[in-house]
Amino acid sequence: MRRLVVAVALGLVAGTCAGYLVQAGRAPVKLPPLSQPSLAQAPDHDPERLSAAQDHQVKVDGDLRKLLLKRPGGTRANPAIESDDGRLDLSAYAELYTKPDGAFRNLVGDEFRRAAITGWIESGDRRVEIRLIQYRQVESRSAQEAAFDGRSYAADDAHTRSWPVPGTGDGEFFVHDRPRSGSGYEAEAHAYRGDIAMEMWVWGTKPVSPARVRELARAQMERL
């Protein structure tokens, strides 16, 4: 048994020595270089800024009044518009509600940023008013919620028909088939895009054409 153990040990030593001799007899292998090829770097200049047509945020951060529809030719100024220059701050916009104090608090919570307004009088006595309301939207999607609230209020009338606003996800316009509270016949539209909610009203002594409201709402949303 002892002879067997000695023989095994001698075999291991002999194998190890043979391995060293074989390795020593080989030609040395060149190691790969430590340095790596240099990587291509980006050009040393700032990327070209997107134009307003390409970057939605560039467009909506400018003068909000420029995004409103232009007054069509052949129309008259609407003296009922609640602004001399087309701007509405928080207090002025809150005053348009039936309960301004509560509206003011809600708008503060909704992160109101600013609003713009325009309007005109078309043939006969048909009046148009359009508002754009922009929110900061740091903690909520207030523009979407505002459009939803407007649609919900407009739809809460048994004598009302509604259609989608073309080019919007869930924008709608409404035509009320009966006169409403002394203001005559009324139609309205509510939609949003990004951080801007759109509100539109059309009034007249005769029923308002759905085609006219549809066209106005479509054209206004295309400007956002």
Short mmCIF file of C-alpha atoms in Angstrom, two decimals:
data_model
loop_
_atom_site.label_atom_id
_atom_site.label_comp_id
_atom_site.label_asym_id
_atom_site.label_seq_id
_atom_site.Cartn_x
_atom_site.Cartn_y
_atom_site.Cartn_z
CA MET A 1 0.00 0.00 0.00
CA ARG A 2 2.83 2.39 0.92
CA ARG A 3 4.54 1.63 -2.40
CA LEU A 4 1.31 2.52 -4.26
CA VAL A 5 1.05 5.90 -2.52
CA VAL A 6 4.69 6.68 -3.28
CA ALA A 7 4.19 5.74 -6.94
CA VAL A 8 1.12 8.01 -7.27
CA ALA A 9 3.01 10.93 -5.68
CA LEU A 10 5.97 10.44 -7.99
CA GLY A 11 3.57 10.35 -10.97
CA LEU A 12 2.03 13.71 -10.00
CA VAL A 13 5.45 15.32 -9.57
CA ALA A 14 6.59 13.97 -12.93
CA GLY A 15 3.43 15.26 -14.66
CA THR A 16 3.85 18.72 -13.18
CA CYS A 17 7.49 18.90 -14.24
CA ALA A 18 6.59 17.80 -17.76
CA GLY A 19 3.96 20.54 -17.92
CA TYR A 20 6.50 23.20 -16.96
CA LEU A 21 8.95 21.88 -19.57
CA VAL A 22 6.33 22.01 -22.36
CA GLN A 23 5.28 25.54 -21.38
CA ALA A 24 8.89 26.69 -21.21
CA GLY A 25 9.52 25.36 -24.71
CA ARG A 26 6.68 27.37 -26.34
CA ALA A 27 7.23 30.73 -28.02
CA PRO A 28 6.01 33.64 -25.87
CA VAL A 29 2.48 34.87 -26.73
CA LYS A 30 2.09 38.62 -27.24
CA LEU A 31 -0.34 40.13 -24.77
CA PRO A 32 -3.15 42.40 -26.04
CA PRO A 33 -2.44 46.13 -25.65
CA LEU A 34 -3.78 47.77 -22.51
CA SER A 35 -4.92 50.89 -24.33
CA GLN A 36 -8.21 50.78 -26.29
CA PRO A 37 -8.96 52.58 -29.57
CA SER A 38 -10.34 56.08 -28.99
CA LEU A 39 -14.13 56.43 -29.20
CA ALA A 40 -15.75 58.85 -31.61
CA GLN A 41 -17.05 61.93 -29.80
CA ALA A 42 -20.10 64.02 -30.58
CA PRO A 43 -19.46 67.33 -32.36
CA ASP A 44 -18.49 70.07 -29.94
CA HIS A 45 -21.59 72.25 -30.39
CA ASP A 46 -25.14 72.49 -29.03
CA PRO A 47 -27.87 70.63 -30.95
CA GLU A 48 -30.03 72.76 -33.19
CA ARG A 49 -33.14 74.01 -31.41
CA LEU A 50 -36.50 72.85 -32.70
CA SER A 51 -38.74 75.43 -34.28
CA ALA A 52 -42.14 76.28 -32.82
CA ALA A 53 -43.73 74.16 -35.54
CA GLN A 54 -41.67 71.14 -34.38
CA ASP A 55 -41.70 71.72 -30.62
CA HIS A 56 -45.14 72.03 -29.01
CA GLN A 57 -43.72 73.56 -25.83
CA VAL A 58 -42.01 76.38 -27.74
CA LYS A 59 -45.34 77.35 -29.24
CA VAL A 60 -47.45 77.24 -26.08
CA ASP A 61 -44.89 79.10 -23.96
CA GLY A 62 -45.18 82.19 -26.15
CA ASP A 63 -48.01 84.73 -26.19
CA LEU A 64 -51.11 82.62 -25.52
CA ARG A 65 -53.28 85.10 -27.44
CA LYS A 66 -51.47 84.21 -30.67
CA LEU A 67 -52.91 80.69 -30.43
CA LEU A 68 -56.49 81.98 -30.49
CA LEU A 69 -58.45 81.95 -33.73
CA LYS A 70 -58.24 85.19 -35.65
CA ARG A 71 -61.45 87.16 -35.97
CA PRO A 72 -62.98 86.28 -39.36
CA GLY A 73 -63.47 88.99 -41.94
CA GLY A 74 -66.92 90.52 -42.07
CA THR A 75 -67.49 90.11 -38.31
CA ARG A 76 -67.78 92.75 -35.59
CA ALA A 77 -66.03 93.03 -32.24
CA ASN A 78 -67.92 91.43 -29.37
CA PRO A 79 -68.34 94.09 -26.65
CA ALA A 80 -69.21 91.39 -24.10
CA ILE A 81 -65.65 90.01 -24.08
CA GLU A 82 -64.36 90.36 -20.51
CA SER A 83 -60.89 91.67 -21.43
CA ASP A 84 -59.50 94.73 -23.18
CA ASP A 85 -56.30 93.09 -24.37
CA GLY A 86 -57.29 89.42 -24.64
CA ARG A 87 -55.56 88.38 -21.41
CA LEU A 88 -57.25 86.87 -18.35
CA ASP A 89 -55.41 86.53 -15.06
CA LEU A 90 -56.56 84.25 -12.24
CA SER A 91 -58.99 86.75 -10.69
CA ALA A 92 -60.49 87.81 -14.03
CA TYR A 93 -61.03 84.22 -15.13
CA ALA A 94 -62.57 83.24 -11.78
CA GLU A 95 -65.06 86.12 -12.18
CA LEU A 96 -66.56 84.35 -15.19
CA TYR A 97 -67.95 81.64 -12.90
CA THR A 98 -71.26 81.91 -11.04
CA LYS A 99 -69.36 81.46 -7.76
CA PRO A 100 -66.06 83.33 -8.24
CA ASP A 101 -64.69 82.73 -4.72
CA GLY A 102 -65.00 78.96 -4.98
CA ALA A 103 -63.71 79.02 -8.56
CA PHE A 104 -60.67 81.04 -7.45
CA ARG A 105 -59.73 78.45 -4.82
CA ASN A 106 -60.24 75.58 -7.24
CA LEU A 107 -58.13 77.25 -9.92
CA VAL A 108 -55.28 77.79 -7.46
CA GLY A 109 -55.41 74.08 -6.58
CA ASP A 110 -55.54 73.19 -10.28
CA GLU A 111 -52.30 75.14 -10.90
CA PHE A 112 -53.85 77.81 -13.13
CA ARG A 113 -51.15 79.62 -15.11
CA ARG A 114 -52.92 82.06 -17.46
CA ALA A 115 -55.80 82.42 -19.91
CA ALA A 116 -56.61 84.24 -23.12
CA ILE A 117 -59.95 85.18 -24.68
CA THR A 118 -61.34 86.34 -27.99
CA GLY A 119 -64.74 86.68 -29.64
CA TRP A 120 -66.79 88.39 -32.32
CA ILE A 121 -70.31 88.87 -33.66
CA GLU A 122 -71.14 87.12 -36.91
CA SER A 123 -73.99 87.74 -39.35
CA GLY A 124 -77.18 88.65 -37.59
CA ASP A 125 -76.56 88.55 -33.86
CA ARG A 126 -74.68 85.26 -33.52
CA ARG A 127 -71.96 85.74 -30.90
CA VAL A 128 -68.79 83.69 -30.52
CA GLU A 129 -66.48 83.50 -27.51
CA ILE A 130 -63.34 81.35 -27.22
CA ARG A 131 -61.09 80.92 -24.21
CA LEU A 132 -57.77 79.12 -23.79
CA ILE A 133 -56.77 78.23 -20.22
CA GLN A 134 -53.23 77.05 -19.52
CA TYR A 135 -52.17 75.13 -16.39
CA ARG A 136 -48.75 74.40 -14.92
CA GLN A 137 -49.61 70.70 -14.43
CA VAL A 138 -46.85 69.91 -11.95
CA GLU A 139 -48.98 67.50 -9.93
CA SER A 140 -52.08 66.87 -12.06
CA ARG A 141 -53.47 66.91 -15.59
CA SER A 142 -55.65 69.94 -14.98
CA ALA A 143 -56.30 70.81 -18.63
CA GLN A 144 -57.73 67.37 -19.29
CA GLU A 145 -59.83 67.55 -16.12
CA ALA A 146 -61.13 71.01 -17.02
CA ALA A 147 -62.23 69.81 -20.45
CA PHE A 148 -63.91 66.79 -18.87
CA ASP A 149 -65.81 69.01 -16.41
CA GLY A 150 -66.97 71.27 -19.23
CA ARG A 151 -68.23 68.33 -21.25
CA SER A 152 -69.99 66.84 -18.25
CA TYR A 153 -71.80 70.10 -17.48
CA ALA A 154 -72.81 70.63 -21.12
CA ALA A 155 -74.12 67.08 -21.47
CA ASP A 156 -76.30 67.45 -18.37
CA ASP A 157 -79.23 68.67 -20.45
CA ALA A 158 -81.93 66.49 -21.92
CA HIS A 159 -82.28 68.77 -24.96
CA THR A 160 -78.65 68.63 -26.07
CA ARG A 161 -76.90 66.84 -28.92
CA SER A 162 -73.15 66.21 -29.03
CA TRP A 163 -70.45 65.27 -31.53
CA PRO A 164 -66.66 64.76 -31.31
CA VAL A 165 -64.32 67.63 -32.14
CA PRO A 166 -62.22 66.47 -35.12
CA GLY A 167 -58.53 65.95 -34.41
CA THR A 168 -58.92 65.53 -30.64
CA GLY A 169 -58.93 62.44 -28.46
CA ASP A 170 -62.07 63.14 -26.46
CA GLY A 171 -63.06 66.74 -27.29
CA GLU A 172 -66.78 67.30 -27.88
CA PHE A 173 -69.09 70.06 -29.05
CA PHE A 174 -72.69 70.43 -27.97
CA VAL A 175 -75.78 72.07 -29.45
CA HIS A 176 -78.62 72.91 -27.06
CA ASP A 177 -81.91 72.66 -28.92
CA ARG A 178 -83.85 74.88 -26.52
CA PRO A 179 -83.06 78.44 -25.41
CA ARG A 180 -81.10 78.54 -22.15
CA SER A 181 -81.74 81.05 -19.36
CA GLY A 182 -82.37 84.16 -21.42
CA SER A 183 -79.19 83.88 -23.51
CA GLY A 184 -81.01 82.46 -26.53
CA TYR A 185 -79.91 79.32 -28.30
CA GLU A 186 -76.50 78.11 -27.26
CA ALA A 187 -73.76 75.76 -28.43
CA GLU A 188 -70.40 75.01 -26.84
CA ALA A 189 -67.22 72.99 -27.26
CA HIS A 190 -64.68 71.62 -24.79
CA ALA A 191 -61.34 70.02 -25.58
CA TYR A 192 -57.70 70.12 -24.51
CA ARG A 193 -54.20 69.61 -25.86
CA GLY A 194 -51.22 69.26 -23.55
CA ASP A 195 -51.52 71.83 -20.77
CA ILE A 196 -54.18 74.00 -22.48
CA ALA A 197 -57.94 73.61 -22.17
CA MET A 198 -60.22 75.15 -24.80
CA GLU A 199 -63.71 76.51 -24.09
CA MET A 200 -65.98 77.83 -26.82
CA TRP A 201 -69.52 79.25 -26.85
CA VAL A 202 -71.79 80.32 -29.67
CA TRP A 203 -75.09 82.10 -28.99
CA GLY A 204 -77.92 83.24 -31.23
CA THR A 205 -81.62 84.02 -31.36
CA LYS A 206 -81.99 81.05 -33.74
CA PRO A 207 -80.73 77.45 -33.28
CA VAL A 208 -76.98 77.23 -33.85
CA SER A 209 -75.76 75.14 -36.77
CA PRO A 210 -73.72 72.11 -35.61
CA ALA A 211 -71.58 72.44 -38.74
CA ARG A 212 -70.53 75.96 -37.74
CA VAL A 213 -69.58 74.93 -34.21
CA ARG A 214 -67.70 71.91 -35.52
CA GLU A 215 -65.67 74.03 -37.91
CA LEU A 216 -64.80 76.64 -35.28
CA ALA A 217 -63.75 74.02 -32.71
CA ARG A 218 -61.69 72.09 -35.29
CA ALA A 219 -59.91 75.21 -36.50
CA GLN A 220 -59.13 76.37 -32.95
CA MET A 221 -57.70 73.02 -31.87
CA GLU A 222 -55.49 72.89 -34.97
CA ARG A 223 -53.73 76.01 -33.71
CA LEU A 224 -52.66 74.32 -30.45
#
